[in-house]
Tab-separated table of C-alpha atoms in Angstrom:
chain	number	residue	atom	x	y	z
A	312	UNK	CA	-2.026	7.511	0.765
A	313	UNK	CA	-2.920	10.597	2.896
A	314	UNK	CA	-0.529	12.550	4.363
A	315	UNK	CA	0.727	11.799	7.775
A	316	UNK	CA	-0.287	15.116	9.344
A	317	UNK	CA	-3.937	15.601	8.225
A	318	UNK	CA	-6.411	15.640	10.985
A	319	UNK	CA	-9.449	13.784	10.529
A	320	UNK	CA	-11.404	17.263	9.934
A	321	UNK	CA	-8.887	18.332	7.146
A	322	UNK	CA	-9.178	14.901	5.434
A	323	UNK	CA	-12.614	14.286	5.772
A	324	UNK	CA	-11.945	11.252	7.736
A	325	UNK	CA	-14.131	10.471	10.990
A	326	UNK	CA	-11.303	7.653	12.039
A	327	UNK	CA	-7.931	9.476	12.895
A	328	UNK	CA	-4.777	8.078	11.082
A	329	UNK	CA	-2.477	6.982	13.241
A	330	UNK	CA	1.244	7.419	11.781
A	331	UNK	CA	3.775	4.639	11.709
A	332	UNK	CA	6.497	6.826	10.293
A	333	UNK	CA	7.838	10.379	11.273
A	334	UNK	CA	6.682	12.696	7.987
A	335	UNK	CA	9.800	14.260	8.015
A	336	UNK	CA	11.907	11.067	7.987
A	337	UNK	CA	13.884	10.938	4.347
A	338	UNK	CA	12.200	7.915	2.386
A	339	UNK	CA	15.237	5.832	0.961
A	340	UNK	CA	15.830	5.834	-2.703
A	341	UNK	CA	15.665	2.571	-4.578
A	342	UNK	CA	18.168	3.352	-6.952
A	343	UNK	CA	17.500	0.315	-9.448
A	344	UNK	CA	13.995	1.597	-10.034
A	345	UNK	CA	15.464	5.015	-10.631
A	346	UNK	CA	17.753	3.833	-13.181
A	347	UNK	CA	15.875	1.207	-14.715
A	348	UNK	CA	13.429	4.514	-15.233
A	349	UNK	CA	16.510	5.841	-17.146
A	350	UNK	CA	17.043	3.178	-19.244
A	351	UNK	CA	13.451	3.026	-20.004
A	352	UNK	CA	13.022	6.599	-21.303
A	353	UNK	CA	16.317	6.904	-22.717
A	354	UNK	CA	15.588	3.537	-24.137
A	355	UNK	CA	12.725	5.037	-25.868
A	356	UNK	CA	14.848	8.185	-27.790
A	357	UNK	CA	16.998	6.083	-28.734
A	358	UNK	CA	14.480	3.827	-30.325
A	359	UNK	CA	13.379	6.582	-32.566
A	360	UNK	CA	16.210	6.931	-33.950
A	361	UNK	CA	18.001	3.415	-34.310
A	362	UNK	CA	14.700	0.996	-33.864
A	363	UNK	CA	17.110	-1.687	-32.350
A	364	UNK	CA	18.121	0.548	-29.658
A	365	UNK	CA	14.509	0.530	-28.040
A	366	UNK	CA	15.110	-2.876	-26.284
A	367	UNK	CA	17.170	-0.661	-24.015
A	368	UNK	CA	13.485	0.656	-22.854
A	369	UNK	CA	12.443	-2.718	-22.456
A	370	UNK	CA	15.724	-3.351	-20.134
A	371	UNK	CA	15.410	-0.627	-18.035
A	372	UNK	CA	11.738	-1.439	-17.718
A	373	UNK	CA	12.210	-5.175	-16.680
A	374	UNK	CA	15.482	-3.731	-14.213
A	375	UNK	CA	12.538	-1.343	-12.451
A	376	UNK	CA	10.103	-3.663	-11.901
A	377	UNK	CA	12.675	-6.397	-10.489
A	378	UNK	CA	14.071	-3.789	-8.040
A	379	UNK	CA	10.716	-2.579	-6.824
A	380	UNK	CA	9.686	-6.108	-6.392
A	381	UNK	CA	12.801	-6.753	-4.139
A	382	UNK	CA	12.774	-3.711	-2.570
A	383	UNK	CA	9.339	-4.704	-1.666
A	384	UNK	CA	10.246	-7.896	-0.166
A	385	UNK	CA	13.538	-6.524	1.666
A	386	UNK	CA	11.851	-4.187	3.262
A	387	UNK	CA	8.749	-6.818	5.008
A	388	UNK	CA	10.817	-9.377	5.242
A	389	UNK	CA	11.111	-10.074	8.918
A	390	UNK	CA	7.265	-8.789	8.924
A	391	UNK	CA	4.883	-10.752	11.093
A	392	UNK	CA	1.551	-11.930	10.418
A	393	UNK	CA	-0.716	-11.227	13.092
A	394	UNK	CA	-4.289	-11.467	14.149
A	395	UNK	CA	-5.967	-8.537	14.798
A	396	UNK	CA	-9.394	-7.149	15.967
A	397	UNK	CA	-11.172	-4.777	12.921
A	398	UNK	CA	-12.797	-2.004	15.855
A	399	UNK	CA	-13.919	0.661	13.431
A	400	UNK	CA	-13.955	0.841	9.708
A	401	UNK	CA	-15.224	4.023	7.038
A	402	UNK	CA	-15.016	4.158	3.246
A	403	UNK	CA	-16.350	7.276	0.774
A	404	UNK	CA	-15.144	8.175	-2.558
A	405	UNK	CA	-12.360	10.191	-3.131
A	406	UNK	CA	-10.797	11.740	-6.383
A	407	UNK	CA	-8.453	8.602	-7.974
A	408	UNK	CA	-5.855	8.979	-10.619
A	409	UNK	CA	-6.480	10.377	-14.159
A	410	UNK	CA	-7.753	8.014	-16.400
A	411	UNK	CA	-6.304	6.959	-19.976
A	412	UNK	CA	-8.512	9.565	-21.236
A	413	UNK	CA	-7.295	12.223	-18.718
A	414	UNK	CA	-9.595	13.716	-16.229
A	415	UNK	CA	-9.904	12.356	-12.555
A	416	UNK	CA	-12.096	9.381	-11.852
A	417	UNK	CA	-13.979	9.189	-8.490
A	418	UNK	CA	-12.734	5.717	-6.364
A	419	UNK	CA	-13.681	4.224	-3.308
A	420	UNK	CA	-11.356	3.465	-1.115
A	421	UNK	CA	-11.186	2.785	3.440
A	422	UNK	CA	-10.017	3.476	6.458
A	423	UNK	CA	-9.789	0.844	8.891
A	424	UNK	CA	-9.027	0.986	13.273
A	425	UNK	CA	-7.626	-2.595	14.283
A	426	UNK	CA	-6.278	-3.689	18.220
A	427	UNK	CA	-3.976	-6.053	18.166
A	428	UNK	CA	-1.170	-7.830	20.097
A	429	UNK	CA	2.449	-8.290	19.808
A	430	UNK	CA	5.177	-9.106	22.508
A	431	UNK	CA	2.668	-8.443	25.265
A	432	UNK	CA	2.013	-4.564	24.043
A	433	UNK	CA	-1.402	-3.872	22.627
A	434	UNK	CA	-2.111	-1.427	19.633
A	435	UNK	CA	-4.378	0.483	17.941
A	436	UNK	CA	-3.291	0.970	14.048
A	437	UNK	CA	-4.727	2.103	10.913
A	438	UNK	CA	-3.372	-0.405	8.464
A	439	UNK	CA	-2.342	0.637	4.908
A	440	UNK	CA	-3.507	-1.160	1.727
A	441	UNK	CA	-2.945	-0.095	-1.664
A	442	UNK	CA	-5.823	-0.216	-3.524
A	443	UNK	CA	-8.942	1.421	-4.183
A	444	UNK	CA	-12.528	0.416	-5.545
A	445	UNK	CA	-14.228	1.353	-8.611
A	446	UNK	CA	-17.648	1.188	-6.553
A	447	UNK	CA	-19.276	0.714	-3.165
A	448	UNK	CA	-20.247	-2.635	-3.915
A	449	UNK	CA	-17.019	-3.986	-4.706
A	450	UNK	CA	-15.617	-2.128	-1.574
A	451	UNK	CA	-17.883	-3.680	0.803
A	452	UNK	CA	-17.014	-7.358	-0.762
A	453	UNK	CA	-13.647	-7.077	-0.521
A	454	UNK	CA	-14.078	-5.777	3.244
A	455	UNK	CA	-16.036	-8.863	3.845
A	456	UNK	CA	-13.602	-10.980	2.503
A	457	UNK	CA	-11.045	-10.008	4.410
A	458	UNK	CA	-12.859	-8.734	7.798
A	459	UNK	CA	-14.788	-11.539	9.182
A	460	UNK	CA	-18.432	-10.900	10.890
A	461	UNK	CA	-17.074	-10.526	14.419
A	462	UNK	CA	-14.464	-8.233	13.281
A	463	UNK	CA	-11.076	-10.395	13.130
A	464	UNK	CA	-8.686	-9.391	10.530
A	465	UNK	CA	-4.850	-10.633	9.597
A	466	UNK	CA	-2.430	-7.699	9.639
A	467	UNK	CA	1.173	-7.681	8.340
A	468	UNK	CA	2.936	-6.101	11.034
A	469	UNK	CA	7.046	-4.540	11.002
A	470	UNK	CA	8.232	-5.749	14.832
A	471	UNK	CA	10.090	-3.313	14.398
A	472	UNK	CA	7.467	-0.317	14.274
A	473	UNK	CA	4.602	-2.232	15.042
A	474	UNK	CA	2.452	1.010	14.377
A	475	UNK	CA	3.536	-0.150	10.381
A	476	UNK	CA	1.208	-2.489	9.421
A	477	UNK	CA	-0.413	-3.854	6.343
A	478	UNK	CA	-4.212	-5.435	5.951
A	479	UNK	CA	-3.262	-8.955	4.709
A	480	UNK	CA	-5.892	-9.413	1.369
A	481	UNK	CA	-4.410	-12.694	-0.098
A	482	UNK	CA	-3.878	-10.809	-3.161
A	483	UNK	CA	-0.799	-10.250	-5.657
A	484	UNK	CA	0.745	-8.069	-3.143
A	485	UNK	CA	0.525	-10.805	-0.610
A	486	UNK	CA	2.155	-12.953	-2.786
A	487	UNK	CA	5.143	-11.236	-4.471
A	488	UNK	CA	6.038	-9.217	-0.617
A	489	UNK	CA	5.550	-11.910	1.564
């Protein structure tokens, strides 16, 4: 994710990201991750020293993923789905994460303009997503998957910040937040 304050110049970006959140707004802790993280490393000492005592690993590693998955769902669930109108849309590759054999792997990933309306207000948003591509080609099917030829797209949007939105993919993360 790019950081909220990055003009398109600095990022390289032609489309502008539009921010949904204020960048200096304190993100909220999900303290079950955090100390199912605990568990998980301590978990892991303690295994090499008493091997029973690495199921605590496993523990804290199930308790992180449980939390993260309800955090997830807490947080979108009075989300609405809405239909929205794809106006503009770039991809390049960018630097990804390190790979299992270190280094930093180039990704594709997009950027994406969508109008759409909600309670009689119309916006313009650039909707998150959280995944990138391992090639052009793959980019460009997904994005034809989900954007259809005359441009109409599903968003998850927050009523509550309606700038928030999602790009619905039918995906895992469609599934487990929705």
């Amino acid at each position: 994710m790019k950081p909220v304050g990055d003009s398109a110049e600095e990022s390289g970006w032609r489309i502008q990201s539009i921010p949904s959140r204020d960048p200096y707004a304190m993100m909220e802790t999900n303290w079950g991750a955090v100390l199912g993280a605990l568990f998980f490393i301590g978990g892991i000492f303690a295994g090499l020293k008493v091997a029973a005592l690495f199921l605590i690993s496993i523990f804290g590693l199930v308790l992180a993923l449980i939390s993260i998955l309800f955090r997830g769902r807490i947080v979108r669930r009075n989300w609405k789905k809405v239909l929205a109108q794809c106006t503009d849309k770039e991809w390049k590759k960018v630097l990804g994460t390190p790979g299992q054999g270190g280094g930093v792997r180039l990704t594709w990933t997009f950027q994406l303009l969508c109008e759409f309306e909600l309670d009689g207000n119309r916006y313009t948003v650039t909707p998150e997503y959280w995944s990138t591509f391992i090639s052009e080609n793959r980019l460009q099917k997904f994005l034809d998957k989900v954007i259809s030829p005359d441009g109409a797209c599903q968003l998850w949007v927050n009523p509550k910040n309606p700038l928030q939105t999602e790009l619905i993919a039918n995906d895992i993360k469609d599934f487990l937040l929705h």
